[in-house]
Coordinates of N, CA and C in Angstrom, one line a residue:
M140 N 1.0 -1.0 -0.1 CA 0.1 0.6 0.0 C 0.5 1.2 0.5
E141 N 0.5 2.3 -0.7 CA 1.0 3.1 -1.0 C 0.5 4.7 -0.3
I142 N 0.4 5.9 0.1 CA 0.0 7.1 -0.3 C 0.7 8.1 -0.6
W143 N 0.0 8.6 -0.8 CA 0.7 10.4 -1.4 C -0.4 11.3 -0.6
I144 N 1.2 12.1 -0.2 CA 0.3 13.0 0.7 C 1.2 14.9 0.3
N145 N 1.2 14.7 1.4 CA 1.3 16.4 1.1 C 1.5 16.9 2.9
P146 N 2.1 16.8 3.6 CA 3.0 16.8 5.1 C 1.8 18.0 5.8
A147 N 1.6 19.4 4.5 CA 1.1 20.1 4.9 C -0.1 20.0 5.6
C148 N -1.2 18.7 4.9 CA -2.3 18.5 4.9 C -2.8 18.1 5.9
S149 N -4.0 18.8 5.8 CA -4.3 18.0 7.6 C -5.7 16.9 7.6
K150 N -5.3 16.5 5.7 CA -6.3 15.0 5.9 C -5.4 14.7 6.0
C151 N -4.1 14.3 4.9 CA -2.8 13.7 5.2 C -2.8 13.1 6.4
R152 N -2.4 14.3 7.0 CA -2.0 13.8 8.5 C -3.3 12.5 9.2
S153 N -4.2 12.8 9.1 CA -5.3 12.0 9.6 C -5.1 10.7 9.3
A154 N -4.6 10.8 7.6 CA -4.7 9.7 7.1 C -3.7 8.5 8.1
I155 N -2.2 9.7 7.9 CA -1.5 8.5 8.3 C -1.8 7.7 9.5
S156 N -2.2 8.6 10.0 CA -2.2 8.1 12.2 C -3.1 7.3 12.1
L157 N -4.4 7.9 11.3 CA -5.1 6.3 11.1 C -4.7 4.7 10.7
L158 N -3.7 5.0 10.1 CA -3.1 4.1 9.3 C -1.9 3.0 10.2
D159 N -1.6 4.1 10.8 CA -0.5 3.9 11.8 C -1.9 2.8 12.9
A160 N -2.3 3.5 13.6 CA -3.4 3.5 14.9 C -3.6 1.3 14.1
E161 N -3.7 1.6 13.1 CA -4.5 0.4 12.7 C -3.4 -0.8 12.0
G162 N -2.2 0.3 12.6 CA -1.1 -1.1 11.8 C 0.1 -1.8 10.4
A163 N -0.6 -1.0 9.7 CA -1.4 -0.6 8.5 C 0.7 -0.4 7.8
D164 N 0.4 -1.7 7.0 CA 2.3 -1.3 6.4 C 2.3 -0.8 5.3
Y165 N 2.8 0.5 4.7 CA 2.1 1.2 4.2 C 3.7 1.8 3.4
T166 N 3.8 2.6 2.3 CA 4.6 3.4 2.1 C 4.3 5.2 1.7
V167 N 5.4 5.8 2.0 CA 4.6 7.4 1.8 C 5.3 8.1 0.8
R168 N 4.4 8.4 -0.2 CA 5.6 9.4 -1.3 C 4.9 10.5 -1.5
R169 N 5.5 11.5 -0.7 CA 5.6 13.2 -0.4 C 5.5 13.4 -2.5
Y170 N 4.5 13.3 -3.1 CA 4.3 13.2 -4.1 C 4.4 14.7 -4.6
L171 N 5.0 15.7 -4.6 CA 5.4 17.5 -4.4 C 6.8 16.9 -4.4
E172 N 7.5 16.3 -3.9 CA 8.9 15.4 -4.1 C 9.0 14.7 -4.9
D173 N 8.6 14.0 -4.8 CA 8.6 13.0 -5.5 C 7.7 12.6 -7.0
V174 N 7.9 13.8 -7.6 CA 6.2 13.9 -8.4 C 6.3 12.3 -9.5
P175 N 5.1 12.8 -8.8 CA 4.6 11.6 -10.2 C 4.5 11.7 -11.7
T176 N 4.8 11.0 -12.7 CA 5.2 11.0 -14.4 C 3.6 10.5 -14.0
E177 N 3.3 11.2 -16.1 CA 1.8 10.8 -16.7 C 2.0 9.5 -16.1
D178 N 2.7 8.7 -16.8 CA 2.1 7.5 -16.8 C 1.9 6.7 -15.2
E179 N 1.9 7.3 -14.7 CA 1.8 6.9 -12.8 C 0.4 7.7 -12.2
I180 N 0.2 9.0 -12.8 CA -0.7 9.2 -13.4 C -2.2 8.2 -13.9
R181 N -2.6 8.2 -14.9 CA -2.6 7.4 -15.7 C -3.1 5.9 -14.8
E182 N -1.7 5.8 -14.4 CA -2.3 4.3 -13.6 C -2.6 4.4 -12.4
V183 N -3.2 5.6 -11.5 CA -3.3 6.0 -10.9 C -5.0 5.9 -10.7
L184 N -5.0 6.6 -12.0 CA -7.1 7.3 -12.7 C -7.3 5.5 -12.6
A185 N -6.6 5.1 -13.7 CA -7.1 4.0 -14.1 C -7.5 2.8 -12.0
R186 N -6.6 3.0 -11.6 CA -6.8 2.1 -9.6 C -8.4 2.4 -9.2
L187 N -8.4 4.2 -9.0 CA -9.8 5.3 -9.0 C -10.5 4.7 -9.6
G188 N -10.5 4.9 -10.8 CA -11.7 4.6 -11.9 C -12.2 6.3 -12.2
L189 N -11.1 7.0 -12.0 CA -11.5 8.2 -12.7 C -11.2 8.8 -13.5
E190 N -11.5 9.9 -13.4 CA -10.6 11.1 -14.7 C -9.4 12.3 -14.2
P191 N -8.7 12.8 -14.6 CA -7.6 14.1 -13.9 C -8.9 14.7 -13.1
W192 N -10.1 15.5 -13.9 CA -10.5 16.1 -13.7 C -11.6 16.1 -12.2
D193 N -11.0 14.7 -11.8 CA -12.0 14.5 -10.5 C -10.9 14.2 -9.3
I194 N -10.1 14.5 -9.8 CA -8.5 14.6 -8.5 C -7.3 15.7 -9.0
T195 N -8.7 16.8 -9.8 CA -8.2 17.8 -9.6 C -8.7 19.2 -8.5
R196 N -7.1 19.5 -7.7 CA -7.7 20.6 -7.1 C -8.1 22.0 -7.7
T197 N -9.4 22.2 -8.5 CA -9.6 23.4 -9.0 C -9.4 24.8 -7.7
Q198 N -9.1 24.6 -6.9 CA -9.3 25.9 -6.3 C -8.1 26.4 -6.2
E199 N -6.8 25.2 -6.4 CA -5.3 26.0 -6.5 C -5.3 26.9 -7.2
A200 N -4.1 28.0 -6.7 CA -3.6 29.1 -8.2 C -3.1 28.5 -9.1
A201 N -3.0 27.5 -8.4 CA -2.0 27.3 -10.4 C -3.5 26.8 -10.7
A202 N -4.7 26.2 -10.4 CA -5.4 26.5 -11.6 C -5.8 27.1 -12.0
K203 N -6.3 28.0 -11.9 CA -6.7 29.4 -11.5 C -6.0 29.6 -12.8
D204 N -4.0 29.7 -12.9 CA -4.2 30.2 -13.7 C -3.7 29.7 -15.0
L205 N -3.8 28.6 -14.9 CA -3.9 28.3 -16.0 C -5.8 27.5 -16.9
G206 N -6.3 28.0 -16.0 CA -7.7 28.1 -16.9 C -8.9 27.1 -16.4
L207 N -7.6 26.2 -15.2 CA -8.8 24.8 -15.8 C -10.4 24.6 -16.2
K208 N -10.6 25.6 -15.1 CA -12.4 25.9 -14.9 C -12.7 25.9 -16.4
E209 N -12.4 26.2 -17.4 CA -12.7 26.3 -19.1 C -12.4 25.1 -19.6
W210 N -11.0 24.5 -19.1 CA -11.2 23.0 -19.9 C -12.1 22.6 -20.1
P211 N -12.2 21.4 -21.8 CA -13.3 20.8 -21.6 C -12.8 19.1 -20.8
R212 N -14.1 18.6 -19.9 CA -13.8 17.6 -19.9 C -14.0 16.5 -19.9
D213 N -13.9 15.9 -21.4 CA -14.2 15.3 -22.4 C -12.6 14.3 -22.8
A214 N -13.1 12.7 -23.6 CA -11.6 12.2 -23.7 C -10.7 13.4 -24.3
S215 N -11.3 14.0 -26.0 CA -10.3 14.8 -25.5 C -9.4 15.6 -25.2
A216 N -9.8 16.2 -24.3 CA -8.7 17.1 -22.7 C -7.9 16.2 -22.6
R217 N -8.1 15.0 -21.7 CA -7.4 14.2 -21.2 C -5.8 14.0 -21.1
D218 N -5.4 13.8 -21.9 CA -4.5 13.8 -21.7 C -3.1 15.7 -21.7
R219 N -4.9 16.5 -21.8 CA -3.6 18.1 -21.6 C -4.7 17.8 -19.5
W220 N -5.7 16.8 -19.4 CA -5.6 17.6 -18.2 C -4.1 17.0 -17.2
I221 N -4.0 15.6 -17.1 CA -2.7 15.0 -17.4 C -1.5 15.3 -16.9
A222 N -0.8 16.2 -18.0 CA 0.1 16.4 -17.7 C 0.3 18.1 -16.9
A223 N -1.1 19.0 -16.6 CA -1.0 19.6 -15.6 C -0.8 18.9 -14.4
L224 N -1.7 18.3 -14.5 CA -1.3 17.2 -13.2 C 0.3 16.8 -12.7
A225 N 0.6 16.2 -13.7 CA 2.4 16.1 -13.4 C 3.5 17.2 -13.4
A226 N 2.6 18.3 -14.0 CA 3.8 19.9 -14.4 C 3.5 20.4 -12.9
H227 N 2.1 20.2 -12.3 CA 1.5 21.9 -11.4 C 0.8 20.0 -10.0
P228 N 2.2 19.3 -9.6 CA 1.8 18.6 -8.8 C 0.2 18.9 -7.4
K229 N 0.9 20.0 -7.2 CA -0.4 20.3 -6.1 C -1.8 20.2 -6.1
L230 N -1.7 20.6 -7.9 CA -3.1 20.1 -8.1 C -4.3 18.7 -8.3
I231 N -3.0 17.5 -7.8 CA -3.7 16.6 -7.4 C -3.9 16.1 -5.9
Q232 N -5.4 15.8 -5.7 CA -6.8 15.7 -4.8 C -5.2 14.6 -4.1
R233 N -5.1 15.0 -2.8 CA -4.6 14.1 -2.0 C -5.3 13.6 -0.4
P234 N -5.9 12.8 0.3 CA -4.5 12.0 0.0 C -5.0 10.5 -1.1
I235 N -3.7 10.2 -1.5 CA -4.4 9.2 -2.9 C -3.9 7.3 -2.1
I236 N -4.2 6.3 -1.8 CA -4.0 5.7 -1.5 C -3.6 4.7 -2.5
T237 N -2.9 4.2 -3.1 CA -3.3 3.0 -3.6 C -3.1 1.7 -3.0
A238 N -4.3 0.6 -3.3 CA -4.0 -0.1 -2.1 C -3.3 -1.6 -2.8
D239 N -3.9 -3.0 -1.7 CA -2.6 -4.0 -2.7 C -3.7 -4.7 -3.0
D240 N -4.9 -4.2 -4.0 CA -5.4 -5.6 -4.5 C -6.3 -4.7 -5.9
G241 N -4.8 -3.0 -6.0 CA -4.4 -3.1 -6.9 C -5.6 -1.8 -7.3
T242 N -6.7 -1.6 -6.9 CA -7.7 -0.6 -6.5 C -7.0 1.0 -5.4
A243 N -7.5 2.0 -5.5 CA -7.3 3.5 -5.3 C -8.2 4.0 -4.1
V244 N -7.6 4.3 -3.1 CA -9.2 5.8 -3.0 C -8.4 6.9 -3.1
V245 N -9.2 7.9 -3.2 CA -8.7 9.5 -2.6 C -9.6 9.5 -1.0
A246 N -8.8 9.5 -0.5 CA -8.2 8.5 0.9 C -8.6 10.4 2.1
R247 N -9.8 11.4 2.3 CA -10.2 12.6 2.4 C -10.7 12.0 3.7
T248 N -11.4 10.9 4.3 CA -11.9 10.5 4.9 C -11.7 9.5 5.7
E249 N -11.8 9.3 7.2 CA -11.6 8.1 7.6 C -12.6 7.3 6.9
E250 N -13.8 7.2 6.8 CA -14.3 6.0 5.7 C -13.4 5.6 5.0
A251 N -13.0 6.3 3.8 CA -12.2 6.3 2.8 C -10.9 5.2 3.3
V252 N -10.4 5.7 4.2 CA -9.1 5.5 4.6 C -9.7 3.8 5.0
R253 N -10.4 3.2 5.8 CA -10.7 1.8 6.0 C -11.5 1.5 5.1
D254 N -11.4 2.2 3.6 CA -12.0 1.0 3.1 C -10.7 0.6 1.9
A255 N -9.1 1.5 2.6 CA -8.2 1.0 2.0 C -7.9 0.3 2.4
L256 N -7.6 0.0 3.4 CA -7.3 -0.5 4.8 C -8.1 -2.3 4.5
S257 N -9.3 -2.6 4.2 CA -10.4 -3.7 4.1 C -9.9 -4.0 3.0
R258 N -9.5 -3.6 1.8 CA -9.1 -4.3 0.1 C -7.7 -5.3 0.5

């Protein structure tokens, strides 16, 4: 199990605390420092069953600078969204847990973290 975190994020710290309390075996990826490649983002999206705009933090300054709210949300724009996430990792929703069964969850709630632990 791997968890993508920003240590400054309270939701990330809460998820780590819950994983620790449950004795989970996991690896931490500080994705702002160890930036995911476009292929890694595609893999995580496939595991999540989501599209890139579903995991984009559109309120971030970079999102506003890029005008992301105006970008199409369809197959023709998918690669553009993924490239933006790779170029601006702060736009990636967090934390994301990749579970041992090949799935992933956006673990912003205790329920989502427990869901990942049960996989």
